Short mmCIF file of N, CA and C in Angstrom, two decimals:
data_model
loop_
_atom_site.label_atom_id
_atom_site.label_comp_id
_atom_site.label_asym_id
_atom_site.label_seq_id
_atom_site.Cartn_x
_atom_site.Cartn_y
_atom_site.Cartn_z
N GLN A 51 0.85 -1.19 0.00
CA GLN A 51 0.00 0.00 0.00
C GLN A 51 0.88 1.24 0.00
N VAL A 52 0.77 2.03 -1.05
CA VAL A 52 1.59 3.22 -1.19
C VAL A 52 1.01 4.35 -0.36
N GLN A 53 1.88 5.03 0.36
CA GLN A 53 1.45 6.17 1.16
C GLN A 53 2.53 7.23 1.12
N LEU A 54 2.11 8.47 0.93
CA LEU A 54 3.02 9.61 0.95
C LEU A 54 2.70 10.43 2.20
N VAL A 55 3.70 10.64 3.02
CA VAL A 55 3.50 11.37 4.28
C VAL A 55 4.35 12.62 4.27
N GLN A 56 3.70 13.75 4.44
CA GLN A 56 4.38 15.04 4.36
C GLN A 56 4.69 15.58 5.75
N SER A 57 5.72 16.42 5.79
CA SER A 57 6.04 17.16 7.00
C SER A 57 6.67 18.48 6.59
N GLY A 58 6.79 19.37 7.57
CA GLY A 58 7.34 20.68 7.27
C GLY A 58 6.22 21.69 7.11
N GLY A 59 6.53 22.80 6.52
CA GLY A 59 5.57 23.87 6.36
C GLY A 59 5.47 24.72 7.60
N GLY A 60 4.44 25.58 7.64
CA GLY A 60 4.25 26.46 8.77
C GLY A 60 4.09 27.89 8.32
N SER A 61 4.37 28.81 9.24
CA SER A 61 4.20 30.22 8.96
C SER A 61 5.55 30.93 9.00
N VAL A 62 5.75 31.86 8.08
CA VAL A 62 7.02 32.58 7.99
C VAL A 62 6.75 33.95 7.40
N GLN A 63 7.63 34.88 7.68
CA GLN A 63 7.51 36.20 7.09
C GLN A 63 8.10 36.19 5.68
N ALA A 64 7.68 37.15 4.90
CA ALA A 64 8.20 37.27 3.53
C ALA A 64 9.72 37.37 3.55
N GLY A 65 10.33 36.65 2.62
CA GLY A 65 11.79 36.59 2.57
C GLY A 65 12.38 35.42 3.32
N GLY A 66 11.55 34.75 4.11
CA GLY A 66 12.02 33.62 4.89
C GLY A 66 12.07 32.33 4.09
N SER A 67 12.42 31.25 4.79
CA SER A 67 12.59 29.95 4.15
C SER A 67 11.84 28.86 4.92
N LEU A 68 11.43 27.85 4.19
CA LEU A 68 10.83 26.66 4.78
C LEU A 68 11.26 25.46 3.94
N ARG A 69 11.22 24.28 4.55
CA ARG A 69 11.49 23.06 3.82
C ARG A 69 10.37 22.07 4.06
N LEU A 70 9.88 21.52 2.97
CA LEU A 70 8.86 20.47 3.02
C LEU A 70 9.51 19.12 2.73
N SER A 71 9.00 18.09 3.39
CA SER A 71 9.48 16.73 3.15
C SER A 71 8.31 15.83 2.78
N CYS A 72 8.59 14.82 2.00
CA CYS A 72 7.57 13.85 1.59
C CYS A 72 8.22 12.48 1.60
N VAL A 73 7.78 11.63 2.51
CA VAL A 73 8.32 10.28 2.62
C VAL A 73 7.37 9.30 1.97
N ALA A 74 7.92 8.44 1.15
CA ALA A 74 7.11 7.43 0.46
C ALA A 74 7.21 6.10 1.18
N PHE A 75 6.06 5.55 1.53
CA PHE A 75 5.99 4.24 2.15
C PHE A 75 5.32 3.27 1.20
N GLY A 76 5.75 2.04 1.22
CA GLY A 76 5.07 1.01 0.45
C GLY A 76 5.74 0.66 -0.86
N TYR A 77 6.72 1.45 -1.28
CA TYR A 77 7.49 1.10 -2.46
C TYR A 77 8.83 1.81 -2.42
N THR A 78 9.74 1.26 -3.13
CA THR A 78 11.06 1.89 -3.28
C THR A 78 11.10 2.51 -4.66
N TYR A 79 11.06 3.81 -4.69
CA TYR A 79 11.04 4.44 -5.99
C TYR A 79 12.44 4.67 -6.52
N SER A 80 12.58 4.39 -7.79
CA SER A 80 13.87 4.63 -8.42
C SER A 80 13.71 5.41 -9.72
N THR A 81 12.65 5.14 -10.44
CA THR A 81 12.41 5.86 -11.69
C THR A 81 10.99 6.37 -11.72
N TYR A 82 10.67 7.16 -10.76
CA TYR A 82 9.34 7.72 -10.67
C TYR A 82 9.39 9.22 -10.91
N CYS A 83 8.25 9.78 -11.16
CA CYS A 83 8.10 11.23 -11.21
C CYS A 83 7.43 11.65 -9.91
N MET A 84 8.11 12.48 -9.17
CA MET A 84 7.57 12.99 -7.91
C MET A 84 7.38 14.49 -8.04
N GLY A 85 6.25 14.97 -7.60
CA GLY A 85 5.97 16.38 -7.76
C GLY A 85 5.46 17.06 -6.51
N TRP A 86 5.59 18.38 -6.53
CA TRP A 86 4.98 19.22 -5.50
C TRP A 86 3.93 20.12 -6.17
N PHE A 87 2.78 20.18 -5.54
CA PHE A 87 1.71 21.03 -6.01
C PHE A 87 1.26 21.93 -4.87
N ARG A 88 0.54 22.99 -5.20
CA ARG A 88 -0.03 23.84 -4.17
C ARG A 88 -1.40 24.33 -4.60
N GLN A 89 -2.20 24.62 -3.58
CA GLN A 89 -3.55 25.09 -3.85
C GLN A 89 -3.90 26.18 -2.85
N ALA A 90 -4.14 27.36 -3.37
CA ALA A 90 -4.56 28.49 -2.54
C ALA A 90 -6.09 28.51 -2.51
N PRO A 91 -6.67 29.11 -1.49
CA PRO A 91 -8.14 29.17 -1.40
C PRO A 91 -8.75 29.79 -2.64
N GLY A 92 -9.74 29.10 -3.21
CA GLY A 92 -10.43 29.60 -4.37
C GLY A 92 -9.70 29.42 -5.68
N LYS A 93 -8.56 28.78 -5.64
CA LYS A 93 -7.77 28.58 -6.86
C LYS A 93 -7.58 27.09 -7.14
N GLU A 94 -7.23 26.80 -8.37
CA GLU A 94 -6.96 25.42 -8.75
C GLU A 94 -5.59 24.98 -8.24
N ARG A 95 -5.45 23.68 -8.09
CA ARG A 95 -4.16 23.14 -7.69
C ARG A 95 -3.18 23.31 -8.84
N GLU A 96 -2.00 23.79 -8.53
CA GLU A 96 -1.02 24.06 -9.57
C GLU A 96 0.31 23.36 -9.26
N GLY A 97 0.99 22.98 -10.33
CA GLY A 97 2.29 22.35 -10.18
C GLY A 97 3.35 23.35 -9.80
N VAL A 98 4.18 22.98 -8.84
CA VAL A 98 5.26 23.84 -8.37
C VAL A 98 6.61 23.34 -8.88
N ALA A 99 6.85 22.05 -8.70
CA ALA A 99 8.13 21.46 -9.12
C ALA A 99 7.97 19.96 -9.21
N ALA A 100 8.87 19.34 -9.95
CA ALA A 100 8.87 17.88 -10.05
C ALA A 100 10.29 17.39 -10.26
N ILE A 101 10.48 16.12 -9.95
CA ILE A 101 11.79 15.51 -10.14
C ILE A 101 11.61 14.09 -10.66
N TYR A 102 12.41 13.75 -11.67
CA TYR A 102 12.41 12.40 -12.18
C TYR A 102 13.48 11.65 -11.42
N THR A 103 13.08 10.73 -10.59
CA THR A 103 14.00 10.14 -9.63
C THR A 103 15.06 9.26 -10.29
N GLY A 104 14.79 8.80 -11.52
CA GLY A 104 15.77 7.97 -12.20
C GLY A 104 17.02 8.73 -12.58
N GLY A 105 16.85 9.95 -13.12
CA GLY A 105 17.99 10.71 -13.59
C GLY A 105 18.23 12.01 -12.84
N GLY A 106 17.29 12.35 -11.96
CA GLY A 106 17.45 13.58 -11.20
C GLY A 106 17.02 14.82 -11.94
N ASN A 107 16.40 14.67 -13.13
CA ASN A 107 15.92 15.84 -13.86
C ASN A 107 14.88 16.57 -13.03
N THR A 108 14.97 17.89 -13.03
CA THR A 108 14.04 18.69 -12.25
C THR A 108 13.27 19.66 -13.14
N TYR A 109 12.09 20.02 -12.68
CA TYR A 109 11.20 20.90 -13.42
C TYR A 109 10.58 21.88 -12.43
N TYR A 110 10.42 23.14 -12.87
CA TYR A 110 9.88 24.17 -11.98
C TYR A 110 8.88 25.05 -12.70
N ALA A 111 7.91 25.51 -11.94
CA ALA A 111 7.04 26.56 -12.44
C ALA A 111 7.83 27.86 -12.50
N ASP A 112 7.48 28.70 -13.44
CA ASP A 112 8.21 29.97 -13.59
C ASP A 112 8.14 30.80 -12.33
N SER A 113 7.04 30.69 -11.61
CA SER A 113 6.83 31.53 -10.43
C SER A 113 7.77 31.20 -9.27
N VAL A 114 8.40 30.02 -9.32
CA VAL A 114 9.27 29.63 -8.21
C VAL A 114 10.71 29.39 -8.63
N LYS A 115 11.00 29.51 -9.91
CA LYS A 115 12.37 29.28 -10.38
C LYS A 115 13.33 30.23 -9.68
N GLY A 116 14.45 29.67 -9.25
CA GLY A 116 15.46 30.47 -8.56
C GLY A 116 15.21 30.64 -7.08
N ARG A 117 14.02 30.26 -6.62
CA ARG A 117 13.70 30.39 -5.19
C ARG A 117 13.48 29.03 -4.53
N PHE A 118 12.88 28.10 -5.26
CA PHE A 118 12.58 26.77 -4.72
C PHE A 118 13.53 25.75 -5.32
N THR A 119 13.85 24.73 -4.54
CA THR A 119 14.69 23.64 -5.01
C THR A 119 14.09 22.31 -4.60
N ILE A 120 13.86 21.45 -5.58
CA ILE A 120 13.35 20.12 -5.31
C ILE A 120 14.53 19.15 -5.30
N SER A 121 14.49 18.20 -4.38
CA SER A 121 15.58 17.24 -4.30
C SER A 121 15.05 15.91 -3.77
N GLN A 122 15.90 14.89 -3.83
CA GLN A 122 15.49 13.57 -3.39
C GLN A 122 16.61 12.92 -2.60
N ASP A 123 16.23 12.03 -1.72
CA ASP A 123 17.18 11.18 -1.01
C ASP A 123 16.65 9.76 -1.15
N ASN A 124 17.18 9.04 -2.13
CA ASN A 124 16.66 7.71 -2.41
C ASN A 124 16.83 6.76 -1.23
N ALA A 125 17.90 6.93 -0.48
CA ALA A 125 18.14 6.04 0.65
C ALA A 125 17.05 6.17 1.71
N LYS A 126 16.46 7.35 1.78
CA LYS A 126 15.40 7.60 2.76
C LYS A 126 14.01 7.62 2.14
N ASN A 127 13.93 7.32 0.84
CA ASN A 127 12.64 7.38 0.13
C ASN A 127 11.95 8.73 0.37
N THR A 128 12.72 9.78 0.33
CA THR A 128 12.20 11.09 0.71
C THR A 128 12.49 12.12 -0.38
N MET A 129 11.50 12.98 -0.58
CA MET A 129 11.63 14.10 -1.49
C MET A 129 11.50 15.38 -0.67
N TYR A 130 12.22 16.41 -1.08
CA TYR A 130 12.20 17.67 -0.36
C TYR A 130 11.85 18.83 -1.28
N LEU A 131 11.33 19.87 -0.69
CA LEU A 131 11.15 21.13 -1.39
C LEU A 131 11.69 22.23 -0.48
N GLN A 132 12.85 22.76 -0.85
CA GLN A 132 13.43 23.87 -0.12
C GLN A 132 12.90 25.16 -0.73
N MET A 133 12.26 25.96 0.11
CA MET A 133 11.62 27.18 -0.37
C MET A 133 12.31 28.38 0.27
N ASN A 134 12.96 29.18 -0.54
CA ASN A 134 13.64 30.38 -0.08
C ASN A 134 12.98 31.63 -0.65
N SER A 135 13.31 32.76 -0.07
CA SER A 135 12.76 34.05 -0.54
C SER A 135 11.25 33.96 -0.71
N LEU A 136 10.59 33.43 0.28
CA LEU A 136 9.14 33.22 0.20
C LEU A 136 8.39 34.54 0.10
N LYS A 137 7.30 34.49 -0.66
CA LYS A 137 6.46 35.65 -0.88
C LYS A 137 5.05 35.36 -0.37
N PRO A 138 4.28 36.39 -0.06
CA PRO A 138 2.89 36.15 0.38
C PRO A 138 2.09 35.33 -0.63
N GLU A 139 2.37 35.49 -1.91
CA GLU A 139 1.64 34.74 -2.93
C GLU A 139 2.00 33.26 -2.95
N ASP A 140 3.00 32.86 -2.18
CA ASP A 140 3.32 31.44 -2.05
C ASP A 140 2.42 30.74 -1.01
N THR A 141 1.63 31.52 -0.32
CA THR A 141 0.73 30.96 0.69
C THR A 141 -0.26 30.00 0.05
N ALA A 142 -0.29 28.77 0.54
CA ALA A 142 -1.16 27.75 -0.02
C ALA A 142 -1.01 26.46 0.77
N MET A 143 -1.87 25.51 0.47
CA MET A 143 -1.69 24.14 0.95
C MET A 143 -0.80 23.45 -0.08
N TYR A 144 0.25 22.82 0.38
CA TYR A 144 1.20 22.15 -0.50
C TYR A 144 1.02 20.64 -0.41
N TYR A 145 1.07 20.00 -1.58
CA TYR A 145 0.89 18.56 -1.66
C TYR A 145 2.04 17.92 -2.43
N CYS A 146 2.50 16.77 -1.98
CA CYS A 146 3.41 15.99 -2.80
C CYS A 146 2.61 14.92 -3.53
N ALA A 147 3.16 14.46 -4.63
CA ALA A 147 2.45 13.50 -5.46
C ALA A 147 3.44 12.59 -6.17
N SER A 148 2.96 11.42 -6.54
CA SER A 148 3.84 10.43 -7.18
C SER A 148 3.19 9.83 -8.42
N ASP A 149 3.96 9.75 -9.46
CA ASP A 149 3.58 8.99 -10.66
C ASP A 149 4.56 7.83 -10.76
N PRO A 150 4.17 6.62 -10.39
CA PRO A 150 5.11 5.50 -10.34
C PRO A 150 5.72 5.12 -11.66
N TRP A 151 5.14 5.52 -12.77
CA TRP A 151 5.66 5.15 -14.07
C TRP A 151 6.57 6.23 -14.67
N GLY A 152 6.62 7.39 -14.04
CA GLY A 152 7.51 8.43 -14.51
C GLY A 152 7.00 9.22 -15.69
N TYR A 153 5.84 8.86 -16.20
CA TYR A 153 5.34 9.48 -17.43
C TYR A 153 5.15 10.98 -17.29
N ALA A 154 4.68 11.42 -16.14
CA ALA A 154 4.42 12.85 -15.94
C ALA A 154 5.67 13.68 -16.21
N CYS A 155 6.83 13.15 -15.87
CA CYS A 155 8.06 13.90 -16.06
C CYS A 155 8.54 13.84 -17.50
N TYR A 156 8.72 12.64 -18.03
CA TYR A 156 9.34 12.58 -19.36
C TYR A 156 8.39 12.91 -20.50
N SER A 157 7.10 13.05 -20.19
CA SER A 157 6.15 13.47 -21.22
C SER A 157 6.01 14.99 -21.27
N GLY A 158 6.57 15.66 -20.29
CA GLY A 158 6.44 17.11 -20.26
C GLY A 158 5.19 17.60 -19.57
N SER A 159 4.46 16.70 -18.94
CA SER A 159 3.20 17.08 -18.29
C SER A 159 3.30 17.01 -16.77
N TRP A 160 4.46 17.29 -16.24
CA TRP A 160 4.71 17.15 -14.82
C TRP A 160 3.78 18.02 -13.97
N PHE A 161 3.21 19.07 -14.52
CA PHE A 161 2.39 20.01 -13.78
C PHE A 161 0.91 19.64 -13.82
N THR A 162 0.59 18.52 -14.41
CA THR A 162 -0.81 18.10 -14.57
C THR A 162 -1.20 17.15 -13.44
N THR A 163 -2.19 17.53 -12.65
CA THR A 163 -2.56 16.73 -11.48
C THR A 163 -3.03 15.33 -11.85
N SER A 164 -3.69 15.17 -12.98
CA SER A 164 -4.24 13.87 -13.35
C SER A 164 -3.16 12.86 -13.70
N GLU A 165 -1.92 13.29 -13.87
CA GLU A 165 -0.84 12.36 -14.20
C GLU A 165 -0.32 11.62 -12.96
N TYR A 166 -0.74 12.04 -11.80
CA TYR A 166 -0.21 11.48 -10.56
C TYR A 166 -1.23 10.55 -9.90
N ASN A 167 -0.72 9.47 -9.34
CA ASN A 167 -1.59 8.44 -8.78
C ASN A 167 -1.73 8.51 -7.26
N TYR A 168 -0.68 9.01 -6.62
CA TYR A 168 -0.69 9.03 -5.15
C TYR A 168 -0.40 10.45 -4.67
N TRP A 169 -1.06 10.80 -3.55
CA TRP A 169 -0.94 12.15 -3.03
C TRP A 169 -0.69 12.12 -1.52
N GLY A 170 0.09 13.11 -1.08
CA GLY A 170 0.28 13.29 0.34
C GLY A 170 -0.94 13.98 0.95
N GLN A 171 -0.90 14.14 2.26
CA GLN A 171 -2.05 14.66 2.99
C GLN A 171 -2.14 16.19 2.93
N GLY A 172 -1.08 16.84 2.48
CA GLY A 172 -1.08 18.29 2.41
C GLY A 172 -0.49 18.92 3.65
N THR A 173 0.17 20.05 3.45
CA THR A 173 0.72 20.81 4.57
C THR A 173 0.61 22.29 4.24
N GLN A 174 0.22 23.08 5.23
CA GLN A 174 -0.04 24.49 5.00
C GLN A 174 1.25 25.30 5.07
N VAL A 175 1.39 26.20 4.10
CA VAL A 175 2.48 27.19 4.12
C VAL A 175 1.83 28.56 4.08
N THR A 176 2.17 29.39 5.07
CA THR A 176 1.61 30.73 5.15
C THR A 176 2.75 31.73 5.23
N VAL A 177 2.74 32.69 4.30
CA VAL A 177 3.79 33.70 4.24
C VAL A 177 3.14 35.06 4.48
N SER A 178 3.58 35.74 5.51
CA SER A 178 3.02 37.04 5.84
C SER A 178 3.94 38.15 5.34
N SER A 179 3.31 39.27 5.01
CA SER A 179 4.10 40.41 4.47
C SER A 179 4.60 41.31 5.58
#
C-alpha cells in the first residue's frame, strides 16, 4: 500500500525559508516522477516542481524558479522542497504526489494533477508580508 507522508511547512515572514518533506511508504522508488503542487483558497491546484528520480531531472514553475529547489534522497525514500525568498503569494496548501511510471516527467506534463496516482495529505504554508 503506497502512502506519501508530508512534514514541514508552517508560517514565515516574507523573505524567509521553509522546507517540506515527503516520505514514500510502500514502495522503493527509483524511476518515478515525484511532484509538488499547491492550492490556494479559491484557486486550482497548480504544479510547483517535479523531479524524475531515475535521472534527477528537475522541473519548476516559472513563479518559483530560482527560489525553490526540489531534491530527493533515495536512501530515505524522501523528497524535499526547499523554499527560499518566500512571498505572500506562495501561501497555499502544499501537496506531494507520485507517478510510479515516470510518465508525468518525461512526457512534459509534470504540472498536470491527473498524471499522478498518489498524493500526500497536504501541509499548510503561510507567508506574511
